[in-house]
CSV table of C-alpha atoms and ligand atoms in Angstrom, one decimal:
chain,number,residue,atom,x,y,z
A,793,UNK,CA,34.9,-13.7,-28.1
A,794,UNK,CA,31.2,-13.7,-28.6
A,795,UNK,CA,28.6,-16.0,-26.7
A,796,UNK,CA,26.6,-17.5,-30.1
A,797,UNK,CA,24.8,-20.1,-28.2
A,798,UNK,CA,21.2,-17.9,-27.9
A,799,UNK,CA,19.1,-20.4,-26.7
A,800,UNK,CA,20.9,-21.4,-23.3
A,801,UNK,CA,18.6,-19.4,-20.8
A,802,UNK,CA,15.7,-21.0,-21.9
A,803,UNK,CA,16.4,-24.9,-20.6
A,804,UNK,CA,14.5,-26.2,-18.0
A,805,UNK,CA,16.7,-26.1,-15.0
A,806,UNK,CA,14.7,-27.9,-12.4
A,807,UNK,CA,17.3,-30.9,-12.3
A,808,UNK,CA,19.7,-29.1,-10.3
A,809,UNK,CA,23.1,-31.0,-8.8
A,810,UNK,CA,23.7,-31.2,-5.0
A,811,UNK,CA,27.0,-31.7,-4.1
A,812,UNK,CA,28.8,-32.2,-1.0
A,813,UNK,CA,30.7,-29.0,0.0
A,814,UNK,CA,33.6,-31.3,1.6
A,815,UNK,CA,34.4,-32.7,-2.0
A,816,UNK,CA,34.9,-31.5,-5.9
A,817,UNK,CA,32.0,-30.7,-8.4
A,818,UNK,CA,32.9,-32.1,-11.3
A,819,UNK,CA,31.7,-29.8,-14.4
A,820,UNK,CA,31.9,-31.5,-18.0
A,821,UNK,CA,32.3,-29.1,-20.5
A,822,UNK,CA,29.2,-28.9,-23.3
A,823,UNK,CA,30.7,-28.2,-26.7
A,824,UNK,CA,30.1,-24.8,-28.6
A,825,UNK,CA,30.2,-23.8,-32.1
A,826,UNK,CA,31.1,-20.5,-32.9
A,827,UNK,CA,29.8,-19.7,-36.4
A,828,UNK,CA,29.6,-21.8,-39.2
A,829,UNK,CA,31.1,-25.4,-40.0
A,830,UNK,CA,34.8,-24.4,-40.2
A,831,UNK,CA,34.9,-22.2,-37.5
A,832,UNK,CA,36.3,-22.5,-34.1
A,833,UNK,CA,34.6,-24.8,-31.4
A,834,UNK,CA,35.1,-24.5,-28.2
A,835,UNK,CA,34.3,-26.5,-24.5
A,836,UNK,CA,32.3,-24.2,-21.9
A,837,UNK,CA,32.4,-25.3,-18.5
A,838,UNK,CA,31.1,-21.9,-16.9
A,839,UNK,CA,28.1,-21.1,-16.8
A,840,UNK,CA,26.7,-24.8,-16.4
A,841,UNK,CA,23.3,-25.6,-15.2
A,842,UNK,CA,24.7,-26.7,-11.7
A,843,UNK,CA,26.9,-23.8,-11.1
A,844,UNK,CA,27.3,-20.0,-12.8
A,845,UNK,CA,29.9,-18.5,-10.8
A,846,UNK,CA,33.7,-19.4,-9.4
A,847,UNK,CA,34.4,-16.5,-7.2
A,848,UNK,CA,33.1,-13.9,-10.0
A,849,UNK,CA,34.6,-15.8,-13.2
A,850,UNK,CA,31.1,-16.6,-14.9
A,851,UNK,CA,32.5,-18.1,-18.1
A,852,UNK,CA,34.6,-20.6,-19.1
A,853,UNK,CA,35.3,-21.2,-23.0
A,854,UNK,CA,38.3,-23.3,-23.6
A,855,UNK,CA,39.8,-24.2,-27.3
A,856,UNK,CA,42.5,-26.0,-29.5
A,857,UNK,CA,44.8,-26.7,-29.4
A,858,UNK,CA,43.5,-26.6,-33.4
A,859,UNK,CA,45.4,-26.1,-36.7
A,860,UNK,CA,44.1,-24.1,-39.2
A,861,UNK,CA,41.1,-22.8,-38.1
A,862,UNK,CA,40.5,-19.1,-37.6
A,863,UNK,CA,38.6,-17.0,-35.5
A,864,UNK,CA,37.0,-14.2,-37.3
A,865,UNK,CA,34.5,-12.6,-34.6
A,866,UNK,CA,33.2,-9.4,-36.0
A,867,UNK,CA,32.3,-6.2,-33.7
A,868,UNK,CA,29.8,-7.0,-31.1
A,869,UNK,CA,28.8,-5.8,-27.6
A,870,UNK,CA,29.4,-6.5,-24.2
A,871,UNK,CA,27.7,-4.9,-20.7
A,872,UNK,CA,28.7,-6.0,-16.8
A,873,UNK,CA,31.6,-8.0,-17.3
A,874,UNK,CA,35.5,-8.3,-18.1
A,875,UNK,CA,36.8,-10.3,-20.6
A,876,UNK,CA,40.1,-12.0,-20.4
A,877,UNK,CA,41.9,-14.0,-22.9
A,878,UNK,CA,44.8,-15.7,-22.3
A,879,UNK,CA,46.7,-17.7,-24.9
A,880,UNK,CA,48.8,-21.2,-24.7
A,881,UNK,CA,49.1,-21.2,-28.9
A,882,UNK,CA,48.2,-18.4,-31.3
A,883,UNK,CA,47.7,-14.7,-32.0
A,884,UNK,CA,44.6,-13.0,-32.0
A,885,UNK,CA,44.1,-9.3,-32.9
A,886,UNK,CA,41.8,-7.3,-30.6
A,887,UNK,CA,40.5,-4.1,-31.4
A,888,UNK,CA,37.7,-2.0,-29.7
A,889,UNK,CA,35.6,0.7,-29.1
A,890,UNK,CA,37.7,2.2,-26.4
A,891,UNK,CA,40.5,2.8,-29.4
A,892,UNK,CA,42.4,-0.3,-28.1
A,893,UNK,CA,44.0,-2.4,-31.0
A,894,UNK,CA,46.3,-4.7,-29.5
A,895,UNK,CA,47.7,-8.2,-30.1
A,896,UNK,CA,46.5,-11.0,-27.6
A,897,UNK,CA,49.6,-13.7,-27.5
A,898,UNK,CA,50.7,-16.9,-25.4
A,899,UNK,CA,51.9,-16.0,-21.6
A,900,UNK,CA,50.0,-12.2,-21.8
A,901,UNK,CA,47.0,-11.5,-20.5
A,902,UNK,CA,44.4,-9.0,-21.4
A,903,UNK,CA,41.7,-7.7,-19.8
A,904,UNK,CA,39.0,-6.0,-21.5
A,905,UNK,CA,36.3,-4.2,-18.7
A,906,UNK,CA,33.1,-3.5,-20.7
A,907,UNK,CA,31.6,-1.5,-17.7
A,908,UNK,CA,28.6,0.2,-19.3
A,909,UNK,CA,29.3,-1.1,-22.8
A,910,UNK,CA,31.9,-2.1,-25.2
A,911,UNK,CA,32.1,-3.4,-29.2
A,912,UNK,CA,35.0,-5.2,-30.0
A,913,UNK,CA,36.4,-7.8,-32.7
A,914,UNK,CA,38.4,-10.8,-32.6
A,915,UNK,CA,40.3,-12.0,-35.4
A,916,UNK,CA,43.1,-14.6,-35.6
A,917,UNK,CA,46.5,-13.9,-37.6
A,918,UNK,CA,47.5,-16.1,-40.4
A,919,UNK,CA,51.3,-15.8,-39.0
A,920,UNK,CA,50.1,-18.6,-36.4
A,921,UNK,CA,47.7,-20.9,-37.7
A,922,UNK,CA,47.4,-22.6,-34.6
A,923,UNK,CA,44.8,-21.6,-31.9
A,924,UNK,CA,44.6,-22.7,-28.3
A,925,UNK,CA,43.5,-20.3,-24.8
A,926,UNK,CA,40.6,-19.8,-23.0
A,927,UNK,CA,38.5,-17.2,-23.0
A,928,UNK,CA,36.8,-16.1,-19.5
A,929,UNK,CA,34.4,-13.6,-18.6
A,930,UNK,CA,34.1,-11.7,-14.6
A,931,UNK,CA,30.8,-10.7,-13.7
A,932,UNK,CA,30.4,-6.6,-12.5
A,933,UNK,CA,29.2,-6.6,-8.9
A,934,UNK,CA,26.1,-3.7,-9.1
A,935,UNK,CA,28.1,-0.9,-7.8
A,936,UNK,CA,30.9,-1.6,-10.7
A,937,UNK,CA,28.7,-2.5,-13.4
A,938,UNK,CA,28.5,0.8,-15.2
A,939,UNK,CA,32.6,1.2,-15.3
A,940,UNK,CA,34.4,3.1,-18.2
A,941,UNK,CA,35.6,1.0,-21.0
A,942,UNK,CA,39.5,-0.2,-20.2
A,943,UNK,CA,42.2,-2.6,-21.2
A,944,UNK,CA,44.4,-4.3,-19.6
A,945,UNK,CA,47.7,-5.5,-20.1
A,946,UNK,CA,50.3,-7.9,-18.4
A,947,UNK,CA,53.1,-10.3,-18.7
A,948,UNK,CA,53.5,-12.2,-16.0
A,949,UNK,CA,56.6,-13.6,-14.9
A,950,UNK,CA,57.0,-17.3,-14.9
A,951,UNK,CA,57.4,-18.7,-11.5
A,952,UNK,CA,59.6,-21.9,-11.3
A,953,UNK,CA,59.7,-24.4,-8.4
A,954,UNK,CA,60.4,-27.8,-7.5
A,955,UNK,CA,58.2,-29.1,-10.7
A,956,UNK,CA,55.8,-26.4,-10.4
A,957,UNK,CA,55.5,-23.7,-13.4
A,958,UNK,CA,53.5,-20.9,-12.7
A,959,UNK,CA,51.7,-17.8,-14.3
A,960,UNK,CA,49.9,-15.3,-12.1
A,961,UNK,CA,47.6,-13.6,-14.8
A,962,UNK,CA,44.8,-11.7,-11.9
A,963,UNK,CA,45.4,-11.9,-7.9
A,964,UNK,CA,48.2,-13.6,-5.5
A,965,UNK,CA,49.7,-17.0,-5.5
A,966,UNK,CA,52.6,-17.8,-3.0
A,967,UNK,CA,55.4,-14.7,-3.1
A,968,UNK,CA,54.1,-13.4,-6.9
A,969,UNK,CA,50.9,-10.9,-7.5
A,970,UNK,CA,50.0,-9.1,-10.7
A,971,UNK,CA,49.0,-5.8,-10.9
A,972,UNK,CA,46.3,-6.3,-12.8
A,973,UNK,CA,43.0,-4.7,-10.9
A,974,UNK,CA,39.8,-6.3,-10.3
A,975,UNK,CA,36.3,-5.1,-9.0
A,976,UNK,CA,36.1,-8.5,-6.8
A,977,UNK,CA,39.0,-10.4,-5.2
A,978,UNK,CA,40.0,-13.0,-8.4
A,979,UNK,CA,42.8,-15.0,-8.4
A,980,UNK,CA,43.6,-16.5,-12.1
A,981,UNK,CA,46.9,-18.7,-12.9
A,982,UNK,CA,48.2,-20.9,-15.5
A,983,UNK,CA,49.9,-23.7,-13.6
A,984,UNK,CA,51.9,-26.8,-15.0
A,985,UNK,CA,52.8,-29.8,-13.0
A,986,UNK,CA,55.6,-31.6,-14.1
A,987,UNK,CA,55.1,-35.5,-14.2
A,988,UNK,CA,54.6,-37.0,-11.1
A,989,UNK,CA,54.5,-33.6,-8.8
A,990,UNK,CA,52.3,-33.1,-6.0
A,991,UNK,CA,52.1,-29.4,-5.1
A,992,UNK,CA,50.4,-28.1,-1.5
A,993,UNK,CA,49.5,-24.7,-1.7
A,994,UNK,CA,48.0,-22.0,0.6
A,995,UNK,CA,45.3,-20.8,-0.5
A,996,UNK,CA,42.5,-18.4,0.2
A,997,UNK,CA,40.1,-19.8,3.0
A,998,UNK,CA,37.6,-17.0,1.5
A,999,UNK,CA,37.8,-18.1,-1.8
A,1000,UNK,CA,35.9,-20.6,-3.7
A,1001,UNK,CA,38.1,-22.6,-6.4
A,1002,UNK,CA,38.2,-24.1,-9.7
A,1003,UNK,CA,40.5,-25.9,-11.8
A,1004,UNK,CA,40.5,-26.3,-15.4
A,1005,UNK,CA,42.3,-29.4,-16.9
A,1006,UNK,CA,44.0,-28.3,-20.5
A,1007,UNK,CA,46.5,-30.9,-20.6
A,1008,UNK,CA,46.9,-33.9,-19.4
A,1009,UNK,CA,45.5,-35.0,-16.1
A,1010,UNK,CA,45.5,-33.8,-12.5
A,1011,UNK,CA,44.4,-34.9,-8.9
A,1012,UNK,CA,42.4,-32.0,-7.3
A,1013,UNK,CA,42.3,-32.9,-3.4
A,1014,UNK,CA,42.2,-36.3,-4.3
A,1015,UNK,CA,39.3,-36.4,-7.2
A,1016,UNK,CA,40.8,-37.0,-10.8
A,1017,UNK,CA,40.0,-34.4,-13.4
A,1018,UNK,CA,40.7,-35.5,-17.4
A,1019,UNK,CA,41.6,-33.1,-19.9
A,1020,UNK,CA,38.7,-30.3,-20.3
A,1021,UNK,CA,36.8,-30.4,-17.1
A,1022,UNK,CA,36.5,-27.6,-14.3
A,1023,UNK,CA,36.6,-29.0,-10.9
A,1024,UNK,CA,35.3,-26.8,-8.1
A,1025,UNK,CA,35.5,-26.2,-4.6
A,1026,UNK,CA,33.6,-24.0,-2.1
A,1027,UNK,CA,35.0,-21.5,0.0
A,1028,UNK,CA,36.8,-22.3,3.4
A,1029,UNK,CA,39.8,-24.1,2.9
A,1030,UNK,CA,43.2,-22.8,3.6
A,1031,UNK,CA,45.5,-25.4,1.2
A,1032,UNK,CA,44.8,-27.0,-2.2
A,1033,UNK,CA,46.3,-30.1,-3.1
A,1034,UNK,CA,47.6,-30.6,-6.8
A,1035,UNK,CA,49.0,-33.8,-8.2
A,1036,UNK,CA,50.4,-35.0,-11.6
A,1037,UNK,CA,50.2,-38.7,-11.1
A,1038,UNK,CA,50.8,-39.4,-15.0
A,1039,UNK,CA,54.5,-39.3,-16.7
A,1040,UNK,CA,53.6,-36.2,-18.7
A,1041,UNK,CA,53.4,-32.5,-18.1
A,1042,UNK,CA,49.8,-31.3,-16.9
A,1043,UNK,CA,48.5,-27.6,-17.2
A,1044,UNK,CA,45.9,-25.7,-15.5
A,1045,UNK,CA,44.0,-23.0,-15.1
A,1046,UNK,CA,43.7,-22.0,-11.4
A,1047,UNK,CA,40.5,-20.0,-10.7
A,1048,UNK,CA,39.2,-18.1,-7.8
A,1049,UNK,CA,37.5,-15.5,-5.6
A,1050,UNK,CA,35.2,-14.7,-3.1
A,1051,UNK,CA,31.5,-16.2,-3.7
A,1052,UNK,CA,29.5,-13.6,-5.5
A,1053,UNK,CA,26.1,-14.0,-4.5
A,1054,UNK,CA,24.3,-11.2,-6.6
A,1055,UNK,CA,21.7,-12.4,-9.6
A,1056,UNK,CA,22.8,-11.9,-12.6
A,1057,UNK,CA,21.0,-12.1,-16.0
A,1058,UNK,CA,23.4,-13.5,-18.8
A,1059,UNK,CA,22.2,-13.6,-22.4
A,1060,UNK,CA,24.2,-13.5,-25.6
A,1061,UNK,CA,27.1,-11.1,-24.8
A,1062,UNK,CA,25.3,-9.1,-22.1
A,1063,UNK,CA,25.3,-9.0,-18.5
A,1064,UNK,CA,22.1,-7.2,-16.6
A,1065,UNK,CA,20.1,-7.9,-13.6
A,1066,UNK,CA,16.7,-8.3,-15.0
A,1067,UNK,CA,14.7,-9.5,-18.3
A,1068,UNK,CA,13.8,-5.8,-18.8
A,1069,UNK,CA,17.7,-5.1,-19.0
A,1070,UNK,CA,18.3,-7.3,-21.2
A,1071,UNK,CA,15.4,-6.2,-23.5
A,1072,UNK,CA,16.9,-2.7,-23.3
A,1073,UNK,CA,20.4,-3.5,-24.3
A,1074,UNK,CA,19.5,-5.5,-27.3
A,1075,UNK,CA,17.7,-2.7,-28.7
A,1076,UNK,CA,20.4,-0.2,-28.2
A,1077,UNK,CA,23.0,-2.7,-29.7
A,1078,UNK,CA,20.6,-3.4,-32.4
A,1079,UNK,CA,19.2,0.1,-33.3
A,1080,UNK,CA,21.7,2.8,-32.0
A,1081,UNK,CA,25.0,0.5,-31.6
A,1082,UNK,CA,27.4,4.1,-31.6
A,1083,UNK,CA,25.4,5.5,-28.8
A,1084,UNK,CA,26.4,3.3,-26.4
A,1085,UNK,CA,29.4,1.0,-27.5
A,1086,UNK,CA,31.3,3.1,-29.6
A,1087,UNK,CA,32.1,2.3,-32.7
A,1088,UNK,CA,35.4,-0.5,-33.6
A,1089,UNK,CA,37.5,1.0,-35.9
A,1090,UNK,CA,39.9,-1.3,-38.7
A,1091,UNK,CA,38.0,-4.2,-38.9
A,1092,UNK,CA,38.1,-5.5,-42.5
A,1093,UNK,CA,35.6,-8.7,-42.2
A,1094,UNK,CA,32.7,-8.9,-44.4
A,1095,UNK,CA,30.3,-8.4,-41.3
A,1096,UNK,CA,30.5,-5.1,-40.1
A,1097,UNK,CA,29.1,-6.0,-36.5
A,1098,UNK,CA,26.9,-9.4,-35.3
A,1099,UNK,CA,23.0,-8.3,-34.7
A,1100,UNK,CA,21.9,-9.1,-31.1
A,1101,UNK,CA,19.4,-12.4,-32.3
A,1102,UNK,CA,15.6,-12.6,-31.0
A,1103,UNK,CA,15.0,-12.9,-27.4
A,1104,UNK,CA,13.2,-16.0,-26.9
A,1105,UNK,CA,9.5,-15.5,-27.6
A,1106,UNK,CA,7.4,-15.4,-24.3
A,1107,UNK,CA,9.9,-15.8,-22.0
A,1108,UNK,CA,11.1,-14.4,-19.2
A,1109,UNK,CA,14.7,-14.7,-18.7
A,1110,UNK,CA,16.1,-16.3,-15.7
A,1111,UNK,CA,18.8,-14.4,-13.5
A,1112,UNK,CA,21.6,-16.7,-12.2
A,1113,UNK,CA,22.8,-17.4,-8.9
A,1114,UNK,CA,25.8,-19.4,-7.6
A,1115,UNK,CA,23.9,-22.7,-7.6
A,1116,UNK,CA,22.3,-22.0,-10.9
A,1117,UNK,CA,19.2,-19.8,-12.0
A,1118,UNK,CA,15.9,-19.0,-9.6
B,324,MN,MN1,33.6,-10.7,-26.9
């Protein structure tokens, strides 16, 4: 998926949030539309002004579920970062400049690692009209950050206990691990609650947390999150506590991973470490795209790749931090 909101960097951040460490951040999602009027929106809850990072997940696009809408993202560029889709509802069809066409579906996770840089498309099937996933991006640490272009692939198996229903897309979680690799630790899991369950799990005392509410609504150590919002917690605790306290089923997405405290620069679909980075790759998406991304081969929109838009005139761009940008 492409980042089409162009003008985030440039608020004014000085409001910050404090929180507590010993409680949740609550993150409302801000709503996001990708293209024109009949195209698909979608709730990002990562990055926010008050926080960019959980662990090194730095973005958090959730949509649908939505009937007859399509997504029809033509080829465009990514640097620093892995994408990974994960579907409840829907096909979408991925193909890229590393040769990869593959088909993203519900309970399979794919992740794309742009490294030094990567084109891709996006573009729903009309055999599932229905659309509904998130779409998250990991941050590069420096030493990673010029990687070769991969992809991928896993099923996880569904873990089933005592009202608990569990996917293990990236990391560990209780006896299951997937063998997808990482450049940081992550852990990533769909989880559903059955109505009424409170689950107690072990967790990582080196990992900060987040959950993301698609359905339904869940107590996170006590502080209710509705439908859509990311609740976060810092590192250093060694259980979470999950409950269902409605009489429907309740689904998750379980984020986390080890603080990442490099500064990042996020703009449009790139990830560098300084203005001047940015600058750079924009130029070489929009001037040479081959040279460095490769090109996407099959796709049949009418757009043969998005241009990078204008940087914001007389600005300097902000890197991000944990906490939000300095
Ligand atoms: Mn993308």
């Amino acid at each position: 998926m492409s980042n089409v909101e162009e003008r985030s960097e440039i608020l004014d951040c000085a409001a910050l949030g404090h929180h507590d460490p010993e409680t949740v951040q609550v993150i409302e999602p801000k709503d996001v539309n990708l293209g024109g009027d009949d195209a698909l929106r979608v709730r990002r809850t990562l990055p926010s002004l008050r926080r960019s990072f959980v662990g090194a997940w730095c973005f958090v696009d959730h949509y649908g579920p939505e009937q007859g809408v399509c997504m029809d993202v033509p080829p465009h560029p990514h640097t620093g970062l892995q994408t990974v889709s994960w579907l409840f509802e829907g096909e979408i069809e991925h193909r890229d400049s590393g040769g990869v066409h593959a088909l993203v579906r519900p309970g399979e996770v794919n992740l794309m690692t742009s490294g030094h840089g990567i084109a891709h498309s996006e573009v729903s099937t009309p055999e599932r009209d229905r659309l509904h996933g998130v779409q998250l991006w990991v941050v590069l640490p420096d030493a990673s950050k010029d990687l070769v272009r991969e992809f991928q692939h896993h099923v996880p198996d569904a873990l089933d206990a005592a009202g608990v229903h569990a996917k293990v897309l990236i990391g560990s979680l209780d006896a299951a691990s997937s063998p997808v690799h990482t450049q940081t630790p992550l852990l990533g899991a769909e989880i559903v609650l059955d109505a009424g369950v409170t689950w107690e799990l072990a967790a990582n005392p080196g990992f900060e947390h987040g959950v993301l509410v698609d359905t339904g609504v869940v107590d996170f150590d006590g502080v209710r999150l509705d439908n859509t919002v990311l609740g976060v917690r810092d590192a250093g605790l060694d259980h979470l506590r999950l409950t269902n306290p409605t009489g429907a089923p309740a689904r998750i997405m379980l984020l986390g991973g080890e603080p990442f405290d490099e500064g990042v620069v996020m703009w449009w679909n790139f990830i560098g470490r300084s203005h001047d980075d940015i600058v750079r790759l924009r130029a070489e998406w929009n001037e040479a795209p081959d040279d460095r991304f490769g090109r996407v081969a099959g796709y049949r929109g009418p757009i043969q790749r998005l241009e990078a838009p204008p940087l914001p005139a007389g600005l300097k761009l902000k890197r991000r931090f944990r906490r939000g940008r300095q």
